[in-house]
Short mmCIF file of N, CA and C in Angstrom, two decimals:
data_model
loop_
_atom_site.label_atom_id
_atom_site.label_comp_id
_atom_site.label_asym_id
_atom_site.label_seq_id
_atom_site.Cartn_x
_atom_site.Cartn_y
_atom_site.Cartn_z
N MET D 1 76.36 -72.52 -57.72
CA MET D 1 76.96 -71.44 -56.97
C MET D 1 77.81 -71.99 -55.85
N LYS D 2 78.93 -71.35 -55.63
CA LYS D 2 79.82 -71.75 -54.57
C LYS D 2 79.46 -70.98 -53.31
N ASN D 3 79.40 -71.69 -52.21
CA ASN D 3 79.16 -71.02 -50.96
C ASN D 3 80.49 -70.49 -50.38
N LYS D 4 80.52 -69.23 -50.04
CA LYS D 4 81.71 -68.65 -49.46
C LYS D 4 81.65 -68.86 -47.97
N LYS D 5 82.74 -69.31 -47.43
CA LYS D 5 82.83 -69.48 -45.98
C LYS D 5 83.05 -68.11 -45.36
N SER D 6 82.22 -67.84 -44.35
CA SER D 6 82.36 -66.55 -43.68
C SER D 6 83.54 -66.64 -42.72
N ARG D 7 84.36 -65.62 -42.74
CA ARG D 7 85.56 -65.57 -41.89
C ARG D 7 85.21 -64.61 -40.76
N LYS D 8 85.29 -65.14 -39.54
CA LYS D 8 85.05 -64.37 -38.35
C LYS D 8 86.36 -64.14 -37.63
N ILE D 9 86.57 -62.98 -37.20
CA ILE D 9 87.78 -62.68 -36.38
C ILE D 9 87.57 -63.19 -35.02
N LYS D 10 88.45 -64.07 -34.60
CA LYS D 10 88.34 -64.64 -33.27
C LYS D 10 89.19 -63.86 -32.28
N PRO D 11 88.63 -63.42 -31.20
CA PRO D 11 89.41 -62.63 -30.23
C PRO D 11 90.43 -63.49 -29.50
N LYS D 12 90.30 -64.82 -29.52
CA LYS D 12 91.23 -65.72 -28.85
C LYS D 12 92.62 -65.68 -29.53
N LEU D 13 92.62 -65.38 -30.81
CA LEU D 13 93.93 -65.36 -31.52
C LEU D 13 94.85 -64.28 -31.01
N ASN D 14 94.26 -63.13 -30.72
CA ASN D 14 95.08 -62.04 -30.18
C ASN D 14 95.63 -62.42 -28.80
N LYS D 15 94.81 -63.05 -27.98
CA LYS D 15 95.26 -63.48 -26.69
C LYS D 15 96.40 -64.53 -26.83
N LYS D 16 96.24 -65.47 -27.76
CA LYS D 16 97.28 -66.44 -27.94
C LYS D 16 98.57 -65.85 -28.44
N ASN D 17 98.47 -64.82 -29.31
CA ASN D 17 99.66 -64.13 -29.80
C ASN D 17 100.40 -63.41 -28.68
N GLN D 18 99.64 -62.82 -27.75
CA GLN D 18 100.27 -62.16 -26.65
C GLN D 18 100.94 -63.18 -25.72
N GLU D 19 100.29 -64.33 -25.47
CA GLU D 19 100.87 -65.33 -24.64
C GLU D 19 102.12 -65.90 -25.30
N LEU D 20 102.05 -66.08 -26.63
CA LEU D 20 103.21 -66.58 -27.36
C LEU D 20 104.37 -65.63 -27.24
N GLY D 21 104.13 -64.34 -27.37
CA GLY D 21 105.14 -63.34 -27.22
C GLY D 21 105.75 -63.37 -25.86
N GLN D 22 104.97 -63.53 -24.83
CA GLN D 22 105.44 -63.56 -23.45
C GLN D 22 106.35 -64.80 -23.27
N THR D 23 105.88 -65.94 -23.79
CA THR D 23 106.68 -67.15 -23.63
C THR D 23 107.98 -67.09 -24.35
N LYS D 24 107.95 -66.43 -25.57
CA LYS D 24 109.20 -66.26 -26.33
C LYS D 24 110.18 -65.42 -25.60
N SER D 25 109.72 -64.30 -25.01
CA SER D 25 110.64 -63.44 -24.30
C SER D 25 111.15 -64.08 -23.01
N SER D 26 110.27 -64.83 -22.30
CA SER D 26 110.74 -65.50 -21.11
C SER D 26 111.67 -66.65 -21.45
N ALA D 27 111.44 -67.28 -22.57
CA ALA D 27 112.35 -68.35 -22.99
C ALA D 27 113.71 -67.79 -23.33
N LYS D 28 113.73 -66.66 -23.99
CA LYS D 28 115.03 -65.99 -24.31
C LYS D 28 115.74 -65.59 -23.00
N LEU D 29 114.99 -65.08 -22.05
CA LEU D 29 115.59 -64.74 -20.76
C LEU D 29 116.20 -65.94 -20.06
N VAL D 30 115.47 -67.04 -20.02
CA VAL D 30 115.93 -68.26 -19.39
C VAL D 30 117.22 -68.79 -20.08
N LEU D 31 117.14 -68.82 -21.43
CA LEU D 31 118.35 -69.29 -22.19
C LEU D 31 119.51 -68.39 -21.94
N PHE D 32 119.30 -67.08 -21.83
CA PHE D 32 120.40 -66.13 -21.58
C PHE D 32 121.05 -66.42 -20.22
N ILE D 33 120.18 -66.58 -19.22
CA ILE D 33 120.67 -66.82 -17.83
C ILE D 33 121.43 -68.13 -17.74
N PHE D 34 120.86 -69.19 -18.28
CA PHE D 34 121.50 -70.48 -18.20
C PHE D 34 122.65 -70.64 -19.18
N GLY D 35 122.71 -69.75 -20.16
CA GLY D 35 123.84 -69.82 -21.11
C GLY D 35 125.03 -69.01 -20.62
N ILE D 36 124.75 -67.78 -20.16
CA ILE D 36 125.79 -66.85 -19.73
C ILE D 36 126.17 -67.09 -18.26
N GLY D 37 125.27 -67.46 -17.40
CA GLY D 37 125.51 -67.66 -15.99
C GLY D 37 126.64 -68.64 -15.70
N PRO D 38 126.61 -69.84 -16.26
CA PRO D 38 127.69 -70.79 -15.99
C PRO D 38 129.07 -70.31 -16.47
N ILE D 39 129.07 -69.59 -17.63
CA ILE D 39 130.33 -69.05 -18.13
C ILE D 39 130.93 -68.04 -17.17
N ILE D 40 130.09 -67.14 -16.66
CA ILE D 40 130.54 -66.17 -15.69
C ILE D 40 130.97 -66.85 -14.43
N GLY D 41 130.18 -67.88 -13.93
CA GLY D 41 130.56 -68.61 -12.75
C GLY D 41 131.93 -69.35 -12.90
N ILE D 42 132.17 -69.96 -14.01
CA ILE D 42 133.42 -70.65 -14.26
C ILE D 42 134.59 -69.61 -14.31
N ALA D 43 134.34 -68.47 -14.92
CA ALA D 43 135.40 -67.46 -14.98
C ALA D 43 135.75 -66.93 -13.60
N ILE D 44 134.73 -66.72 -12.74
CA ILE D 44 134.96 -66.28 -11.36
C ILE D 44 135.79 -67.31 -10.59
N PHE D 45 135.35 -68.58 -10.75
CA PHE D 45 136.04 -69.67 -10.07
C PHE D 45 137.52 -69.78 -10.51
N LEU D 46 137.73 -69.70 -11.80
CA LEU D 46 139.15 -69.79 -12.28
C LEU D 46 139.96 -68.60 -11.84
N TYR D 47 139.37 -67.44 -11.82
CA TYR D 47 140.05 -66.21 -11.39
C TYR D 47 140.43 -66.32 -9.91
N SER D 48 139.50 -66.89 -9.11
CA SER D 48 139.80 -67.07 -7.69
C SER D 48 140.88 -68.07 -7.41
N LYS D 49 141.07 -69.05 -8.29
CA LYS D 49 142.14 -70.00 -8.14
C LYS D 49 143.46 -69.53 -8.78
N GLY D 50 143.46 -68.35 -9.39
CA GLY D 50 144.69 -67.77 -9.96
C GLY D 50 144.99 -68.29 -11.37
N PHE D 51 144.01 -68.73 -12.06
CA PHE D 51 144.20 -69.30 -13.39
C PHE D 51 144.69 -68.23 -14.41
N PHE D 52 144.20 -67.00 -14.24
CA PHE D 52 144.49 -65.95 -15.22
C PHE D 52 145.73 -65.15 -14.83
N ASN D 53 146.34 -65.43 -13.70
CA ASN D 53 147.61 -64.72 -13.33
C ASN D 53 148.76 -65.30 -14.17
N SER D 54 149.67 -64.41 -14.57
CA SER D 54 150.83 -64.85 -15.32
C SER D 54 151.81 -65.52 -14.40
N PRO D 55 152.43 -66.59 -14.86
CA PRO D 55 153.38 -67.29 -14.03
C PRO D 55 154.64 -66.49 -13.78
N ILE D 56 155.22 -66.59 -12.60
CA ILE D 56 156.41 -65.84 -12.26
C ILE D 56 157.62 -66.70 -12.69
N MET D 57 158.50 -66.03 -13.43
CA MET D 57 159.69 -66.71 -13.88
C MET D 57 160.90 -66.24 -13.12
#
């Protein structure tokens, strides 16, 4: 006869899944801020220096 291993539901798995979800969302937020933030900063800097103004002929 083969012995069947009993499977017990561990409550720690649910907690880890919640923590993983929180870290995923916070990681997405951090990547968004550090990805979009410098682009916006560079655009504001260039606009303040007149980079986007058309040259006068």
